[in-house]
PDB file of C-alpha atoms in Angstrom:
ATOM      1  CA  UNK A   1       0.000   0.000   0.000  1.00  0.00           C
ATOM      2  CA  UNK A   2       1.223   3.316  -1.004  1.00  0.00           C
ATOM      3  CA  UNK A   3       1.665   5.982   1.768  1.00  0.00           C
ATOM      4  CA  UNK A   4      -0.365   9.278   1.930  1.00  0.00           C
ATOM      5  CA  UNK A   5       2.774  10.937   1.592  1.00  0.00           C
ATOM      6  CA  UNK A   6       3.911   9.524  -1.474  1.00  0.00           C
ATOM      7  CA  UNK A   7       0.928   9.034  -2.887  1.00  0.00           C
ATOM      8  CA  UNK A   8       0.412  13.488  -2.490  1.00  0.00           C
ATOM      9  CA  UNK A   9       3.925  13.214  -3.786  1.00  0.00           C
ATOM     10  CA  UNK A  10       3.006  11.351  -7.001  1.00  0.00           C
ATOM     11  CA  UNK A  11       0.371  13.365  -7.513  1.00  0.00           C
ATOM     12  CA  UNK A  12       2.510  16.963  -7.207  1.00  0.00           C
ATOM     13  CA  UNK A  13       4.691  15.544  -9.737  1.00  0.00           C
ATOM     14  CA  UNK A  14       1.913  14.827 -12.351  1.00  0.00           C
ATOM     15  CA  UNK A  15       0.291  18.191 -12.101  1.00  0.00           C
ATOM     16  CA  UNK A  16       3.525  19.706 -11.934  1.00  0.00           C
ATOM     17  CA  UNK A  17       4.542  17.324 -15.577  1.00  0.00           C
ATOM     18  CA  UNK A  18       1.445  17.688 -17.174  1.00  0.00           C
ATOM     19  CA  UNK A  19       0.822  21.689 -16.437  1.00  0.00           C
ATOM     20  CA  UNK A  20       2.791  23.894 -19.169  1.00  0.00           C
ATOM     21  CA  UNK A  21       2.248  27.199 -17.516  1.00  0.00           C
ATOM     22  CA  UNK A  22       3.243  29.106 -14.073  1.00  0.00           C
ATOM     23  CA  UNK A  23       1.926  32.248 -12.847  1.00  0.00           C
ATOM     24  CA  UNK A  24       5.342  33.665 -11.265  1.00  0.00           C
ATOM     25  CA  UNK A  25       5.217  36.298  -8.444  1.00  0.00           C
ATOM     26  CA  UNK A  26       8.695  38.216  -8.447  1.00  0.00           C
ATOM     27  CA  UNK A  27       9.849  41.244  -5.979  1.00  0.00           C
ATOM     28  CA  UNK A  28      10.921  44.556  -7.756  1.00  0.00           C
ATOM     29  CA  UNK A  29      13.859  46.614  -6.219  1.00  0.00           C
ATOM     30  CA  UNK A  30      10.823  49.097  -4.310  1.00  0.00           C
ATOM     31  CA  UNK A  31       9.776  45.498  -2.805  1.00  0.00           C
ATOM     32  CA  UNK A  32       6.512  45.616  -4.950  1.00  0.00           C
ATOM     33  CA  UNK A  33       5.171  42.194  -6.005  1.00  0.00           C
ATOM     34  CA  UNK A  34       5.461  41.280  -9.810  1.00  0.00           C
ATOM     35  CA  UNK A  35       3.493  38.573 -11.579  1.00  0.00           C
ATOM     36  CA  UNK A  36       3.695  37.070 -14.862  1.00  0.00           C
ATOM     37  CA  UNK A  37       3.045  33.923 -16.729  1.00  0.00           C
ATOM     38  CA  UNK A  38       5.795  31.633 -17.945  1.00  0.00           C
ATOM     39  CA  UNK A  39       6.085  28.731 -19.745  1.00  0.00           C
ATOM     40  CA  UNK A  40       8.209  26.046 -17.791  1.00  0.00           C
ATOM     41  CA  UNK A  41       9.620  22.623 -17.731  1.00  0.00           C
ATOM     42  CA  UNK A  42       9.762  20.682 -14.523  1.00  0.00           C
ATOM     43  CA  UNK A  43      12.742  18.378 -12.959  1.00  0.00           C
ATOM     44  CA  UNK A  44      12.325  16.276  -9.642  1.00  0.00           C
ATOM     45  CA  UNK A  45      14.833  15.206  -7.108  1.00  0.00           C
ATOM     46  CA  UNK A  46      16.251  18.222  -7.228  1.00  0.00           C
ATOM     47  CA  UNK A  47      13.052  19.773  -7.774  1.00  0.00           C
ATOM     48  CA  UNK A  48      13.389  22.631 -10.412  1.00  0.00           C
ATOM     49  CA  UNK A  49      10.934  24.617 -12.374  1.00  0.00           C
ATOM     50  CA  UNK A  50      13.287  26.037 -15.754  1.00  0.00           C
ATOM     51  CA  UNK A  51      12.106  28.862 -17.964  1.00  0.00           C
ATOM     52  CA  UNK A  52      13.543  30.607 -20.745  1.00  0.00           C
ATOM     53  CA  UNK A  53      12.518  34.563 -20.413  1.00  0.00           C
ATOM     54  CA  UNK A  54      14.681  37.755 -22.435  1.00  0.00           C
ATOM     55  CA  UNK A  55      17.112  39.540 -20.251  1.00  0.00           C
ATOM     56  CA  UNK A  56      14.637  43.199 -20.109  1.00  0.00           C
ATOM     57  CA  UNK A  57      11.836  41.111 -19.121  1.00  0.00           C
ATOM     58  CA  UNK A  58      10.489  42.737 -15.545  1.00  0.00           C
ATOM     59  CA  UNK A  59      10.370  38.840 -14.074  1.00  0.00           C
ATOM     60  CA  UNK A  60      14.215  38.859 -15.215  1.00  0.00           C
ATOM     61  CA  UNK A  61      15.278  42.028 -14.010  1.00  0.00           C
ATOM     62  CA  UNK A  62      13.450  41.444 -10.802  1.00  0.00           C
ATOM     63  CA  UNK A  63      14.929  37.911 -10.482  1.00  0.00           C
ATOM     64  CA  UNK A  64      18.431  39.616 -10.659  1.00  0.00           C
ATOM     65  CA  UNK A  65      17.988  41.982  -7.929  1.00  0.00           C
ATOM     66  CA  UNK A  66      16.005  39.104  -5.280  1.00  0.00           C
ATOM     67  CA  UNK A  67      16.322  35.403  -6.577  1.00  0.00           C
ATOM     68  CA  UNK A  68      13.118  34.919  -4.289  1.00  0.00           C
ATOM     69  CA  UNK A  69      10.229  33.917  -6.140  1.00  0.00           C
ATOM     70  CA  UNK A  70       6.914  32.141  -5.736  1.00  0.00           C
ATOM     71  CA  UNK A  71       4.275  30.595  -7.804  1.00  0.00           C
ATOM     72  CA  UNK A  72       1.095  28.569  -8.829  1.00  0.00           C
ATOM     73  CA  UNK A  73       0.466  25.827 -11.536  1.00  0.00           C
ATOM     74  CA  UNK A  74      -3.219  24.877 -11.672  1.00  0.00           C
ATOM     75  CA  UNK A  75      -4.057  21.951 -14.431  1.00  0.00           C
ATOM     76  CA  UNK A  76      -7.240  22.683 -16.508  1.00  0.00           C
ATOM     77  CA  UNK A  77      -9.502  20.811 -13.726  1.00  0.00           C
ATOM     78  CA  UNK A  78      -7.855  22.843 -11.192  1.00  0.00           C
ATOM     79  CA  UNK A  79      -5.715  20.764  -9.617  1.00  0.00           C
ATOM     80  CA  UNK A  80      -1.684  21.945  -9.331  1.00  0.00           C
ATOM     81  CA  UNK A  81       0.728  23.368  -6.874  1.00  0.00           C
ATOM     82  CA  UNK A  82       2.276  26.548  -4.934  1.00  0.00           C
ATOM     83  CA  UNK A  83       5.622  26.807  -4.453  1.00  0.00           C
ATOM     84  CA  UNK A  84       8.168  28.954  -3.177  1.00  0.00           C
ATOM     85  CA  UNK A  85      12.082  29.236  -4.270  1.00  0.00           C
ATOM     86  CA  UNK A  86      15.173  30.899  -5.513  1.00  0.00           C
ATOM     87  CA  UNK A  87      16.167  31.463  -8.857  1.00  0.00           C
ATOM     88  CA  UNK A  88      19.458  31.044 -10.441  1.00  0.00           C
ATOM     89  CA  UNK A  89      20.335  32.850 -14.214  1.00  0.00           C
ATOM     90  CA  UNK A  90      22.437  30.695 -16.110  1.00  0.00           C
ATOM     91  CA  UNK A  91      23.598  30.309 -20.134  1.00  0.00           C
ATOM     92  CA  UNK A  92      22.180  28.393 -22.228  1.00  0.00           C
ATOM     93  CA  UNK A  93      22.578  24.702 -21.592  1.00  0.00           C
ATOM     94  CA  UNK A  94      22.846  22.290 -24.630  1.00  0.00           C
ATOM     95  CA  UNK A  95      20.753  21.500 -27.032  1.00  0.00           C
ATOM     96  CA  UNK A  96      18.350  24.812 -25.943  1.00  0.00           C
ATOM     97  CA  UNK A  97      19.367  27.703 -28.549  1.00  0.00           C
ATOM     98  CA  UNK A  98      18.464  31.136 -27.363  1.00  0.00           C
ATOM     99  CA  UNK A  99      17.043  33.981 -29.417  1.00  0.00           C
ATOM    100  CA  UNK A 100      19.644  37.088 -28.138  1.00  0.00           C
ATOM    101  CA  UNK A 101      18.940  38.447 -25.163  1.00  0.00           C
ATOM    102  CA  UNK A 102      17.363  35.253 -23.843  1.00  0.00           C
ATOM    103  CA  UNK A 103      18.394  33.476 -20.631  1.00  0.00           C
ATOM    104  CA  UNK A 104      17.439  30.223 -18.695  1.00  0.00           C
ATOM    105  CA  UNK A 105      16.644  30.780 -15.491  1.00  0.00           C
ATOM    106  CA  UNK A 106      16.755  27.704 -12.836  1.00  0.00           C
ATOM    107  CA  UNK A 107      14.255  28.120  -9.896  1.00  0.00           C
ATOM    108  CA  UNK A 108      15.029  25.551  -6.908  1.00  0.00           C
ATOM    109  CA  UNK A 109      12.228  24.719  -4.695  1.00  0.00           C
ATOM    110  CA  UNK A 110      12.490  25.648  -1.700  1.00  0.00           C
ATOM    111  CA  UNK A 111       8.187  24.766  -0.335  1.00  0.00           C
ATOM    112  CA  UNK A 112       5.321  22.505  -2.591  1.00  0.00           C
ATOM    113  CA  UNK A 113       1.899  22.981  -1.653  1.00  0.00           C
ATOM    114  CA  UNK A 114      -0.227  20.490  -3.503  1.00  0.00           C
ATOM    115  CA  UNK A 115      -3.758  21.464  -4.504  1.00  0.00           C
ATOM    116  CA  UNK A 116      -6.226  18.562  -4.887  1.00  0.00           C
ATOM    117  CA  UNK A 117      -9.587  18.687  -3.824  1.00  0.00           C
ATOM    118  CA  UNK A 118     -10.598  15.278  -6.053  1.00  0.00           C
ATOM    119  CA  UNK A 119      -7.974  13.100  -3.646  1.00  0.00           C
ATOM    120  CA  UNK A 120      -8.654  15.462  -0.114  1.00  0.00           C
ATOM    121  CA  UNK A 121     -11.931  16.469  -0.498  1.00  0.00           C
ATOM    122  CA  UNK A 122     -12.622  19.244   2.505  1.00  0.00           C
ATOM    123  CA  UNK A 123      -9.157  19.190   2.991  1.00  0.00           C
ATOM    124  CA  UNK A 124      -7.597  19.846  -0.140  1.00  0.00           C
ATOM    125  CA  UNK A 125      -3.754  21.925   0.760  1.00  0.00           C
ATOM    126  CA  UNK A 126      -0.849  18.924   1.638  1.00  0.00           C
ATOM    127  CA  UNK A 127       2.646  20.377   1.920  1.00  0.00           C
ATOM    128  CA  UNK A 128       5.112  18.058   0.397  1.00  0.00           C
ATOM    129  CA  UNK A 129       8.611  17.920   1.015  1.00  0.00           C
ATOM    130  CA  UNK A 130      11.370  19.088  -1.302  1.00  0.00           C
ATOM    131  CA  UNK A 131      13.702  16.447  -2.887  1.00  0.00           C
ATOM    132  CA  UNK A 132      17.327  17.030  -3.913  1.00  0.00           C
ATOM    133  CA  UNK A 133      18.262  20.096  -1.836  1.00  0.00           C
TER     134      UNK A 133
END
């Protein structure tokens, strides 16, 4: 039998896979909140969230001043994940080709919160631990 823990695990991981789009929440150098939406790719154990997004870009620029960042991915039957981390710039990694002025940028998960109200119903919120710190 599966535990509840791995089981809310499993399921972060396939919202997180199947989801194609993050709403970001960035800090600007006053401290006021920024929020965009990225595309993103998804790694696990260490659990990353990678995005490609042009070096004037106000997520960018704000990512460069405070690496903090935070986030939601909601699937189409709103299901998905918050999560909380710090972002890392870095150049483009092989076989990704960037247009100029385009960077990756590497955000390491620092909190999950799993949404799913189908599997907790009532109780839907499970935090779920970070992998690969």
């Amino acid at each position: 039998m599966i535990s509840e823990l791995a089981l809310n695990r499993r399921l972060l991981i396939e919202h997180v896979s199947t989801s194609r789009v993050m709403q970001l929440a960035t800090l600007s150098p006053d401290g006021s909140p920024a929020l965009c939406s990225l595309t993103y790719h998804a790694t696990f154990a260490p659990d990353r969230l990678h995005f490609v997004a042009h070096e004037d870009r106000m997520h960018a620029r704000n990512l460069r001043h405070d690496p903090r960042a935070a986030g939601a991915i909601l699937t189409p039957d709103s299901r998905g994940a918050t999560f909380t981390g710090t972002a890392t710039e870095t150049g483009s990694p092989d076989p990704v080709h960037l247009a100029p002025g385009e960077r990756v940028f590497h955000i390491t998960i620092t909190e999950w919160l799993l949404f799913d109200e189908t599997i907790h119903p009532g109780r839907p919120r499970r935090v779920i631990p970070v992998r690969g710190r």
